[in-house]
Coordinates of C-alpha atoms and ligand atoms in Angstrom, one line a residue:
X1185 CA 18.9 -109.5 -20.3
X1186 CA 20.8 -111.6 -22.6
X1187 CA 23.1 -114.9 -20.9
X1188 CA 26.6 -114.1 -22.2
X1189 CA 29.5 -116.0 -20.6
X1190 CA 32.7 -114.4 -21.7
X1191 CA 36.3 -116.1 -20.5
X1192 CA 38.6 -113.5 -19.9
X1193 CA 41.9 -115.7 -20.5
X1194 CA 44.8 -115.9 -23.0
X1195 CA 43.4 -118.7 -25.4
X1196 CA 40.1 -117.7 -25.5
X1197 CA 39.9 -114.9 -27.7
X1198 CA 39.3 -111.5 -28.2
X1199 CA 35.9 -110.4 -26.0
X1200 CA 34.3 -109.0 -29.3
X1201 CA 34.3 -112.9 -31.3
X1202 CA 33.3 -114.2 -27.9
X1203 CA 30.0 -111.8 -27.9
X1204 CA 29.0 -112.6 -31.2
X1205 CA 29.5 -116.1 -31.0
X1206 CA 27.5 -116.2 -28.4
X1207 CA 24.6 -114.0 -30.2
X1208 CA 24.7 -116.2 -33.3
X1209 CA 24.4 -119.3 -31.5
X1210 CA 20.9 -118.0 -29.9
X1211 CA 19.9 -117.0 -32.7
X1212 CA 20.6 -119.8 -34.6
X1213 CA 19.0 -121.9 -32.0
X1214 CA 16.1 -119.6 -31.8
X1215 CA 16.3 -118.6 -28.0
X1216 CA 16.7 -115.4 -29.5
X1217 CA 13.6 -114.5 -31.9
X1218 CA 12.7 -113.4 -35.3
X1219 CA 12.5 -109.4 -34.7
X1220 CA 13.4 -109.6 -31.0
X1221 CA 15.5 -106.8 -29.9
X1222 CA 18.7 -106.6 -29.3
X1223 CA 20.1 -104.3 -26.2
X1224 CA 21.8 -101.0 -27.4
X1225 CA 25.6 -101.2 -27.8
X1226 CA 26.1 -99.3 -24.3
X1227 CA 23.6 -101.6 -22.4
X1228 CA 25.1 -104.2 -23.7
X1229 CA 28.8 -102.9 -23.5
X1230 CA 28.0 -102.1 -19.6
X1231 CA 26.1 -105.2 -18.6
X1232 CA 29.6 -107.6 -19.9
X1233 CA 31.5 -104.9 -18.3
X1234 CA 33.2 -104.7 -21.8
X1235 CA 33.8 -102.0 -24.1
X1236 CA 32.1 -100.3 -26.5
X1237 CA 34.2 -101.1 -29.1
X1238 CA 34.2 -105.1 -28.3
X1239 CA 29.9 -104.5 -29.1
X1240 CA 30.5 -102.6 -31.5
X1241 CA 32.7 -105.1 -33.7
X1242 CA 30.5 -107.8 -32.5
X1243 CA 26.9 -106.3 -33.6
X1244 CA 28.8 -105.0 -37.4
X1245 CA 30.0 -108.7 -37.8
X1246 CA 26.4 -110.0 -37.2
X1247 CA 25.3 -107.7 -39.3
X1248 CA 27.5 -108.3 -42.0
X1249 CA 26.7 -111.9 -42.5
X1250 CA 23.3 -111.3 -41.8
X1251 CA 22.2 -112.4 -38.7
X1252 CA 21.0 -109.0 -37.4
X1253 CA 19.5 -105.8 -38.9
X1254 CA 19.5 -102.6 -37.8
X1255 CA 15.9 -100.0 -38.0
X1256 CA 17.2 -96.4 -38.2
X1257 CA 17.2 -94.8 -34.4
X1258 CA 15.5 -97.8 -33.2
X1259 CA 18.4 -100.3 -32.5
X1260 CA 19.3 -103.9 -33.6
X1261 CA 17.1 -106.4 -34.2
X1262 CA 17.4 -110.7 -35.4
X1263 CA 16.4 -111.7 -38.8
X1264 CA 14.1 -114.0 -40.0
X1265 CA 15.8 -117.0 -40.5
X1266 CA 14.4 -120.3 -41.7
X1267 CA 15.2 -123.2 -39.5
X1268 CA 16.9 -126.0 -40.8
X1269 CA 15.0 -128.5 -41.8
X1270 CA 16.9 -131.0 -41.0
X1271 CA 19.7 -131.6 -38.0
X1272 CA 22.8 -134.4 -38.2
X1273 CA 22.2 -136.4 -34.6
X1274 CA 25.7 -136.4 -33.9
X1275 CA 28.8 -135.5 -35.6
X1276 CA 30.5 -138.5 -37.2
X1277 CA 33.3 -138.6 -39.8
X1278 CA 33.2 -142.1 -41.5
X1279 CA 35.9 -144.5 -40.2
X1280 CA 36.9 -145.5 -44.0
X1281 CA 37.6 -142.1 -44.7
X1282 CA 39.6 -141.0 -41.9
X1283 CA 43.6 -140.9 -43.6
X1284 CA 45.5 -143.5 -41.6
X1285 CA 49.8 -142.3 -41.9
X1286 CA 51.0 -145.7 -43.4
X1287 CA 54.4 -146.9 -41.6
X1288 CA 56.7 -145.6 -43.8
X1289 CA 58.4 -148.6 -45.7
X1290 CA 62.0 -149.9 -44.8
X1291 CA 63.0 -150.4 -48.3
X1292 CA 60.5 -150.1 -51.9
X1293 CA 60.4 -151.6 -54.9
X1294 CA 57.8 -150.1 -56.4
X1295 CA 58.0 -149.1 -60.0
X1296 CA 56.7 -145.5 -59.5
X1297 CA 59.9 -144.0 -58.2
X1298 CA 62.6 -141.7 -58.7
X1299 CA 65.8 -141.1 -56.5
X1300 CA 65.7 -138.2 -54.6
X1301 CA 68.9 -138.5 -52.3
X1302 CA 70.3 -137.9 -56.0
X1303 CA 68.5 -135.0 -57.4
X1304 CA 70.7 -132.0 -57.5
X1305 CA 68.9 -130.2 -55.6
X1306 CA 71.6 -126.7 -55.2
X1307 CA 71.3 -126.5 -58.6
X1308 CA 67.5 -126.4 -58.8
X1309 CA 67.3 -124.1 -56.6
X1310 CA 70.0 -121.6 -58.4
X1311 CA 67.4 -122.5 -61.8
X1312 CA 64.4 -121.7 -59.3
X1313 CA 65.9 -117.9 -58.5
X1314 CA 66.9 -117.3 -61.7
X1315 CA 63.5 -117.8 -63.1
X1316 CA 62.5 -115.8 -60.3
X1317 CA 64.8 -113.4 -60.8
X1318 CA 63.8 -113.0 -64.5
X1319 CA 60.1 -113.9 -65.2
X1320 CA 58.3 -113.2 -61.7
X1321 CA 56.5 -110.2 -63.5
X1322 CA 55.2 -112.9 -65.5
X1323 CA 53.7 -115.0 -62.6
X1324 CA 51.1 -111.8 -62.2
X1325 CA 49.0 -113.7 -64.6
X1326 CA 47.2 -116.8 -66.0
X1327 CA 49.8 -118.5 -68.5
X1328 CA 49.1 -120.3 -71.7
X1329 CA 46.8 -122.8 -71.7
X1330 CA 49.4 -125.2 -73.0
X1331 CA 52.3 -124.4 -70.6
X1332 CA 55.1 -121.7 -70.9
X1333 CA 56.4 -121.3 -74.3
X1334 CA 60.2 -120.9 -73.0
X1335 CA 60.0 -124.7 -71.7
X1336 CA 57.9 -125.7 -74.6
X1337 CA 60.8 -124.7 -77.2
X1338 CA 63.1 -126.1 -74.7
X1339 CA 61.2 -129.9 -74.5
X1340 CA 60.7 -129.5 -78.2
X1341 CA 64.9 -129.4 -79.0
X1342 CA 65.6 -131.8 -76.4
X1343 CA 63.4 -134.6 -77.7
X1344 CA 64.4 -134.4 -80.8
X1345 CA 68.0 -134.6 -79.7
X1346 CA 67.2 -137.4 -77.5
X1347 CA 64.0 -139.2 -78.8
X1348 CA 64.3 -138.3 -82.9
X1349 CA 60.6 -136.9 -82.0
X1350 CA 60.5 -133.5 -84.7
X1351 CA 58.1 -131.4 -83.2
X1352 CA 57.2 -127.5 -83.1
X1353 CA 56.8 -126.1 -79.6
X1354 CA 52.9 -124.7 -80.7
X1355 CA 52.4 -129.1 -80.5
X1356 CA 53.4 -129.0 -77.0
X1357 CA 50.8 -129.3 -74.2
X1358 CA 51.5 -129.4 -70.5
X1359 CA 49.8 -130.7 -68.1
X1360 CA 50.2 -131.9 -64.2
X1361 CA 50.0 -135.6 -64.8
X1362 CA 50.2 -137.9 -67.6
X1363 CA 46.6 -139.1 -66.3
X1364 CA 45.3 -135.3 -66.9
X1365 CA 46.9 -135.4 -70.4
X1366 CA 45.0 -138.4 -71.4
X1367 CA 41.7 -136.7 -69.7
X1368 CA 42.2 -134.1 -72.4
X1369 CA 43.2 -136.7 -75.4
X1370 CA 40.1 -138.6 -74.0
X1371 CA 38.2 -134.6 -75.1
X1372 CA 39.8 -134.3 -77.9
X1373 CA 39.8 -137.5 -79.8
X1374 CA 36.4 -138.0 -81.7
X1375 CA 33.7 -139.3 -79.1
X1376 CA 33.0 -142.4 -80.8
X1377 CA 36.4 -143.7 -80.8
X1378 CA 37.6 -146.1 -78.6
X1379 CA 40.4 -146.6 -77.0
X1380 CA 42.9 -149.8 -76.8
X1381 CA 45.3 -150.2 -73.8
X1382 CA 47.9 -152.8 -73.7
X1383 CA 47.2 -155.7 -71.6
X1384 CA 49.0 -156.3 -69.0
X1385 CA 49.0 -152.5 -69.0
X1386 CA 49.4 -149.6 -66.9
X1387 CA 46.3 -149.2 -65.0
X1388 CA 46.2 -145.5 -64.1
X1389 CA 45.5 -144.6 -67.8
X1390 CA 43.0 -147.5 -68.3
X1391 CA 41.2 -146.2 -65.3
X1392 CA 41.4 -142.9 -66.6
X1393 CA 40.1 -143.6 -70.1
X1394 CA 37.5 -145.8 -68.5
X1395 CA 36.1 -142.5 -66.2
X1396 CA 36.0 -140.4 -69.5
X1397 CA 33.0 -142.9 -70.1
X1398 CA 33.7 -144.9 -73.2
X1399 CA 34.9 -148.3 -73.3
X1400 CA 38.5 -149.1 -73.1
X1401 CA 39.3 -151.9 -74.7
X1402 CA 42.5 -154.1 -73.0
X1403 CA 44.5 -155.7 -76.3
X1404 CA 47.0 -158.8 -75.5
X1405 CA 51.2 -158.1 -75.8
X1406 CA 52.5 -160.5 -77.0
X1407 CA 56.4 -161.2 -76.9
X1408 CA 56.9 -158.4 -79.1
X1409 CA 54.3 -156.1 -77.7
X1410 CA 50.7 -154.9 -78.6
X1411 CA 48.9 -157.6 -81.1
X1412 CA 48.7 -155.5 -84.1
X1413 CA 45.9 -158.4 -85.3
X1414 CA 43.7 -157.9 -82.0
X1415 CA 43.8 -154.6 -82.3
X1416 CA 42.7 -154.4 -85.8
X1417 CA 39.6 -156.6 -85.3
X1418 CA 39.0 -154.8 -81.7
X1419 CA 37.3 -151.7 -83.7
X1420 CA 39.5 -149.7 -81.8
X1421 CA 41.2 -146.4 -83.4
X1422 CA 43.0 -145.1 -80.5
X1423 CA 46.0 -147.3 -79.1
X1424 CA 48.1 -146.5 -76.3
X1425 CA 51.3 -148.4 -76.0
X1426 CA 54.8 -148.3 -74.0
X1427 CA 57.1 -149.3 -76.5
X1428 CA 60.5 -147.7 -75.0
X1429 CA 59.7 -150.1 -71.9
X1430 CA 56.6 -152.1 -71.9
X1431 CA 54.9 -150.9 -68.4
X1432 CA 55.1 -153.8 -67.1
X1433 CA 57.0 -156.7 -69.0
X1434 CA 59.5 -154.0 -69.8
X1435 CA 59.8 -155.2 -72.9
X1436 CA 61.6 -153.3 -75.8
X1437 CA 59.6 -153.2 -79.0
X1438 CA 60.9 -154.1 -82.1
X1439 CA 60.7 -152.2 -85.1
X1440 CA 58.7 -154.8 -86.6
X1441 CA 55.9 -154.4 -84.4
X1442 CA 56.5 -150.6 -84.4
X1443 CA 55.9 -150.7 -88.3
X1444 CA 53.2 -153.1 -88.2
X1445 CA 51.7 -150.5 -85.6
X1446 CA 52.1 -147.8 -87.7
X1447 CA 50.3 -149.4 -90.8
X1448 CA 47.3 -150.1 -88.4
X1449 CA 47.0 -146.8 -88.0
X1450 CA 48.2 -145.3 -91.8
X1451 CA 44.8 -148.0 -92.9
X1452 CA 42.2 -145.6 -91.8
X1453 CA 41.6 -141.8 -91.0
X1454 CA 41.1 -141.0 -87.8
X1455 CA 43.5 -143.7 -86.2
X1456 CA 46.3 -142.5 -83.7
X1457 CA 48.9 -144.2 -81.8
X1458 CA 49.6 -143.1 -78.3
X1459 CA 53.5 -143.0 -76.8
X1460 CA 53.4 -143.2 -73.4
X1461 CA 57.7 -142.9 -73.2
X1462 CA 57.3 -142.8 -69.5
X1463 CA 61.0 -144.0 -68.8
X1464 CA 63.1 -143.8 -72.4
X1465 CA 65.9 -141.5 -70.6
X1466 CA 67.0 -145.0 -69.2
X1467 CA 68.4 -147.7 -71.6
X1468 CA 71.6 -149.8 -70.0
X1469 CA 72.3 -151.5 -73.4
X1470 CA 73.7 -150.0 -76.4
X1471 CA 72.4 -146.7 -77.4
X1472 CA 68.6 -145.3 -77.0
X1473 CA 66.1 -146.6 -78.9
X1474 CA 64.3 -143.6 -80.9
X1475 CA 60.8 -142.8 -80.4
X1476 CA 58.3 -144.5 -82.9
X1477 CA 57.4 -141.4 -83.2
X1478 CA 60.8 -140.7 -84.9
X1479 CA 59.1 -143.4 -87.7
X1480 CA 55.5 -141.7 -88.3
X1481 CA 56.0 -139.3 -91.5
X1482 CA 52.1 -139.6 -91.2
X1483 CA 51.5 -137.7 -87.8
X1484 CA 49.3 -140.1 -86.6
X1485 CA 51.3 -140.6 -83.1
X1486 CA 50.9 -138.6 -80.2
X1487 CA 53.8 -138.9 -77.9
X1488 CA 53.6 -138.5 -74.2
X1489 CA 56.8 -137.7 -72.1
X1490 CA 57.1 -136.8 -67.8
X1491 CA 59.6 -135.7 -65.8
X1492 CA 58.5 -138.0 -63.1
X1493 CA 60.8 -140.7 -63.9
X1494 CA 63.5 -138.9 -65.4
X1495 CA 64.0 -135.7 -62.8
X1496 CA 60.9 -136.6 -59.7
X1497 CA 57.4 -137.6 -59.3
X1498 CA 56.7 -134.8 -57.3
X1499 CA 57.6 -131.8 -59.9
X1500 CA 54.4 -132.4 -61.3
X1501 CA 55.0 -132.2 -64.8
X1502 CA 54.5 -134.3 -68.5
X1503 CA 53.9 -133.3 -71.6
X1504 CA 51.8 -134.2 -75.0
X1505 CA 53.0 -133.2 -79.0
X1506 CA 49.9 -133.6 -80.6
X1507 CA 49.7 -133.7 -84.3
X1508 CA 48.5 -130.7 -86.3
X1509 CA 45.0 -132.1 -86.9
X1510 CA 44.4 -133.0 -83.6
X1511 CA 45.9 -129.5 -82.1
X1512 CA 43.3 -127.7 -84.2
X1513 CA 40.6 -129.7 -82.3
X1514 CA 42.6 -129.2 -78.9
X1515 CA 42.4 -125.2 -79.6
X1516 CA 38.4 -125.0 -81.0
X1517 CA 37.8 -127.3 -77.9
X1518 CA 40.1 -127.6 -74.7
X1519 CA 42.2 -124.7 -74.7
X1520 CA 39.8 -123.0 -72.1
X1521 CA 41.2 -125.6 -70.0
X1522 CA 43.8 -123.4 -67.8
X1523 CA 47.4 -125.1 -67.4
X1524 CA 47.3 -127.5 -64.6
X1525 CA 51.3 -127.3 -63.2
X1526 CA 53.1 -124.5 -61.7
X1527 CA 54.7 -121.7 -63.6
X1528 CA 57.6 -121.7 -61.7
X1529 CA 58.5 -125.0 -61.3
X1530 CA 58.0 -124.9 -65.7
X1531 CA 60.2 -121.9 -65.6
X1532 CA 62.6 -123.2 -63.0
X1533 CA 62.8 -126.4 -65.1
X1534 CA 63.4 -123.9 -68.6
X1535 CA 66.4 -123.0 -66.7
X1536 CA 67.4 -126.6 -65.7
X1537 CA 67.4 -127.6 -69.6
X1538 CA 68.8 -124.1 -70.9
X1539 CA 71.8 -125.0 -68.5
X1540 CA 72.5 -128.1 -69.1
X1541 CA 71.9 -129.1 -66.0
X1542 CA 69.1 -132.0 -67.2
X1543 CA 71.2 -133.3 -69.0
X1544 CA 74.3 -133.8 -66.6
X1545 CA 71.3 -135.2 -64.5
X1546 CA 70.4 -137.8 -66.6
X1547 CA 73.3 -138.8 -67.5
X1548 CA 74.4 -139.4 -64.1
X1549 CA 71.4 -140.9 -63.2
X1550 CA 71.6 -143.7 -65.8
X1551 CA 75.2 -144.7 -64.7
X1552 CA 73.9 -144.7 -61.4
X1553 CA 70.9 -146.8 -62.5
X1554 CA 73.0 -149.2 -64.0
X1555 CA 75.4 -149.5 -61.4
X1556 CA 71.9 -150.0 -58.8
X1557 CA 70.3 -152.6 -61.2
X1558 CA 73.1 -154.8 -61.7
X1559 CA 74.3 -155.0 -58.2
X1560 CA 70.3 -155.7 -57.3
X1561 CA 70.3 -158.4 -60.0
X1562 CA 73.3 -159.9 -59.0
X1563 CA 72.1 -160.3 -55.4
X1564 CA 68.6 -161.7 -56.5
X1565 CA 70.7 -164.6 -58.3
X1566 CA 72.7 -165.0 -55.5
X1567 CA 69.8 -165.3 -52.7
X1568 CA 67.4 -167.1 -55.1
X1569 CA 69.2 -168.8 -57.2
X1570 CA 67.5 -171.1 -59.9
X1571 CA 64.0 -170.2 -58.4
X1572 CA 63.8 -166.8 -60.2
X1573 CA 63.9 -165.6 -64.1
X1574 CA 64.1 -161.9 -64.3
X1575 CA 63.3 -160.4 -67.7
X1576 CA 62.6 -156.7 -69.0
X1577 CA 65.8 -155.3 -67.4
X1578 CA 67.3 -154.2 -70.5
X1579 CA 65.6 -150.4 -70.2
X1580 CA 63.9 -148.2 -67.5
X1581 CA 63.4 -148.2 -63.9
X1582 CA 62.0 -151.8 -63.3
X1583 CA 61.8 -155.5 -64.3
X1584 CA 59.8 -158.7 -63.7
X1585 CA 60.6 -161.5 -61.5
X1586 CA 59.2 -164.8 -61.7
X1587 CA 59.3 -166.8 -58.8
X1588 CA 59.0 -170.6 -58.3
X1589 CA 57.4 -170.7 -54.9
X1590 CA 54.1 -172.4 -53.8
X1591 CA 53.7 -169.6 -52.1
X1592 CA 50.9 -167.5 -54.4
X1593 CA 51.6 -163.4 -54.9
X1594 CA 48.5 -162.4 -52.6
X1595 CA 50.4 -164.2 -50.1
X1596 CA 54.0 -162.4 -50.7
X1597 CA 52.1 -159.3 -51.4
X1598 CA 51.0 -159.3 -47.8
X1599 CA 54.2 -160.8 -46.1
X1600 CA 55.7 -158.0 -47.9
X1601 CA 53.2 -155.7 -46.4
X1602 CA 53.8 -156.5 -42.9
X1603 CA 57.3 -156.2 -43.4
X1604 CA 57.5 -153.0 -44.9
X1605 CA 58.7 -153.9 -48.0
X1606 CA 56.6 -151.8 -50.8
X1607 CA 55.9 -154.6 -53.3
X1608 CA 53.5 -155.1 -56.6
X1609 CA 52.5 -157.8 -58.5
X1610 CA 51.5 -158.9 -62.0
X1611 CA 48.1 -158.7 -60.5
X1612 CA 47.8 -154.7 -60.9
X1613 CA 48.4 -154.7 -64.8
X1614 CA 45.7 -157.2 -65.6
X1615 CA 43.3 -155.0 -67.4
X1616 CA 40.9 -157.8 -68.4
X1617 CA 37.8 -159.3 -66.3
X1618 CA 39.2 -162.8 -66.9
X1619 CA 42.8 -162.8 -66.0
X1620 CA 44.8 -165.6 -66.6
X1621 CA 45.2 -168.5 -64.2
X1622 CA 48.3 -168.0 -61.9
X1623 CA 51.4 -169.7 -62.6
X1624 CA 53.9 -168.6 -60.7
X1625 CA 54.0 -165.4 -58.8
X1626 CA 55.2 -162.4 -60.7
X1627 CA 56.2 -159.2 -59.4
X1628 CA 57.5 -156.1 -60.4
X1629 CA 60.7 -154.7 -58.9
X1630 CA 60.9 -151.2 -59.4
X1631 CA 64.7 -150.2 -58.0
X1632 CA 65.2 -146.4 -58.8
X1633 CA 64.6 -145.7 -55.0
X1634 CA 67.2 -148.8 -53.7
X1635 CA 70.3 -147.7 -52.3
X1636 CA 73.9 -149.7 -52.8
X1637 CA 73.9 -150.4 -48.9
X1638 CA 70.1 -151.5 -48.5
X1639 CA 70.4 -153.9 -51.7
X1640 CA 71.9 -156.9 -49.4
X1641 CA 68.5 -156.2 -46.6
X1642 CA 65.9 -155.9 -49.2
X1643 CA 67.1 -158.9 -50.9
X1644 CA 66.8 -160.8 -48.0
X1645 CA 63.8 -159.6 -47.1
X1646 CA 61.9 -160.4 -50.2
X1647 CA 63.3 -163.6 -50.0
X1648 CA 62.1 -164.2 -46.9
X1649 CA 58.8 -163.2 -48.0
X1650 CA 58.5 -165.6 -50.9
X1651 CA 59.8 -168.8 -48.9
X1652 CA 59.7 -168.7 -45.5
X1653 CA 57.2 -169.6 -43.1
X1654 CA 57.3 -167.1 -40.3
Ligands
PLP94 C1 55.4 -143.1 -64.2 C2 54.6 -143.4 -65.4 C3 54.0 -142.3 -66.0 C4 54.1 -140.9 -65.6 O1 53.0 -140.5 -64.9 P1 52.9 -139.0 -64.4 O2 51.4 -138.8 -64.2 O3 53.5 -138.1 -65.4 O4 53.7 -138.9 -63.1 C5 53.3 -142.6 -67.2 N1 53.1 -143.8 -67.7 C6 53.7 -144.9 -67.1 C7 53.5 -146.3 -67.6 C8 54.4 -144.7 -65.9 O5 55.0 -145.7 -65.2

């Protein structure tokens, strides 16, 4: 008879997985053979002093994945099965991929942030239930592939409120990530054009455009952003640029260089300009700057908003206008790509705009942003005095430090690291092989996530970092 050792205790299970774990195994292992036999259900039931039904449940599990088989009148028997042909020695899950839970940081500066201890969170859920309360029939099946129309019309009268970008909500695309929009521009856009990044640059969307298998081609910014002459002689007929906030000198670009952009791409069909306006809800200075979308009579700019800066990263959700032409590619080509973020959250966030409620957000937000980035300033110049120049701080949720410190930015990266500080430098955004020789260090300070009372710590802290020796 078969050797069947059942446990009879709370954690072990019901008696009937017990049983046909045990038969699998032997079979699996072949201690049981092709076309052996298998005892009747009573046998079996009476030999584990079980019941019948525990056999029973155990033999039609077998047999529904298909380790057994049953002959009509004659009983149970074990299928043919192929042996592996290969067996793992032992079971080992490399040590680089096992996720290590990084100390969580005392203070960050990272530029990718957004205040939560801010975001109003009551009211999001009141906009959540009312979305549920009006349009869960409508959560029954796939949406759009370009996002719910409700938040489209809503995104569409907001920017061009706020950004002077004129657009039709059938130009809207949603999408996840900002990274996942450029994977479908990267589709769309005609497969021998190449793409030009700005250098120093962001370097998700470089990496991004560099996986979709063309060459991505890094153009210098210059002190008013994106070389308009190293971009016409790059052969490049796609350029991405930040001009709202250059991500990361935060510079502000002109309208010079935003016409001279422009022309570059009015010379030649088949040019576009990309808008990444990652961060335009924040400008401490005077009013907004419009779009340069708001300046193509053209349509050769795509523009490219998020909510991760402006509401939270973790929402999930940005946007694309594409131009007509490039829409009508987008629907012959990509629309079978199903919408990436959550209905609900685009419905909840329909409600959040309807309400007004955005906009009461970001309104408080940038007073509070302004209020966080001059106090932060003010205590850099105070700790560091004439050893720092801080520029890009005009707009958006970060700004560049320069430091005069022997000490090279590897170096403070990794104090900084230690500490618990979350810290970047210049060193991220240089898209080029050959990256310049360091001068003096340069880091970003990202400060949407600083609170008033931490400002003093985290000063300290970085200073520490940069100059002294323990
Ligand atoms: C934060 C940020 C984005 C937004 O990325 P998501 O994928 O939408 O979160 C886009 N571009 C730049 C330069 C950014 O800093």
């Amino acid at each position: 008879m078969l050797s069947i050792q059942l446990t009879r205790s709370v954690n072990s299970g019901p008696l009937y997985k017990q049983i046909y774990q045990a038969l699998k195994q032997q079979i699996l292992e072949g201690i049981l053979a092709e076309h052996d036999q298998l005892p009747s259900k009573r046998e079996l039931a009476d030999y584990l002093h079980v019941s019948m039904n525990s056999v029973i449940s155990a033999y039609q599990q077998l047999i529904a994945e298909g380790y057994v088989y049953t002959k009509e009148r004659r009983g149970y028997f074990v299928e043919a099965l192929d042996a592996f042909i290969a067996v793992p020695e032992e079971e080992i899950f490399p040590e680089e991929l096992i996720e290590k839970r990084s100390p969580a940081y005392l203070f960050s500066f990272s530029h990718m942030n957004a205040d939560a201890s801010l975001f109003p969170f009551r009211a999001w859920q009141h906009c959540e239930q009312q979305a549920l309360r009006h349009y869960a029939a409508s959560l029954d099946n796939l949406e759009h592939p370009q996002g719910q129309w409700l938040l489209r019309e809503e995104i569409a009268r907001t920017i061009g409120r706020t950004r002077g970008v004129r657009c039709r909500p059938e130009q809207i695309v949603l999408g996840a990530s900002t990274q996942w929009l450029f994977d479908l521009l990267a589709m769309i856009c005609d497969k021998h054009a190449l793409f030009a990044v700005e250098h120093p640059g962001y370097q998700r969307i470089y990496q991004q455009l560099h996986a979709s298998g063309r060459p991505v081609l890094p153009i210098t910014v210059d002190y008013k952003g994106m070389s308009p002459q190293e971009l016409e002689e790059s052969g490049a007929s796609i350029a991405v640029v930040t001009p709202s906030h250059q991500m990361p000198t935060g510079l502000i670009m002109p309208v010079s260089r935003r016409i001279q952009l422009l022309n570059w791409s009015y010379k030649e069909e088949g040019r576009y300009i990309v808008e990444d306006d990652y961060d335009a809800e924040f400008k401490y200075e005077g009013d907004p700057i419009p779009a340069l979308h708001s300046l193509d009579d053209l349509k050769r700019v795509i523009y490219v908003g998020t909510f991760s800066k402006s509401l939270l990263p973790g929402l999930r959700l940005s946007y694309m206008v594409l131009p007509p032409a490039l829409l009508a590619v987008y629907k012959h080509h990509a629309s079978h790509l199903m919408q990436t973020s959550s209905s609900l959250i685009q419905l909840a966030l329909y409600v959040f705009i309807k309400s007004g409620e955005y906009q009461k957000h970001i309104k408080r937000m940038s007073k509070h942003y302004k209020t966080i980035r001059a106090e932060l300033i003010e205590a850099l110049h105070d700790k560091f005095g004439s050893s720092i120049s801080i520029t890009g701080e005009k707009a958006g949720l970060h700004f560049l430090m320069e430091i005069n410190t022997p000490r090279p930015t590897g170096a403070i990266l990794e104090k900084a690291k230690e500490h618990r500080l979350e810290l970047y430098g210049m060193d991220r955004f240089w898209l080029k092989e050959t990256t310049p020789a360091e001068g003096r260090p340069v880091i970003i300070i990202g400060f949407a996530r600083l609170r008033s009372q931490d400002i003093a710590s985290a000063v300290s802290l970085l200073h520490h970092c940069c100059f002294d020796k323990a």
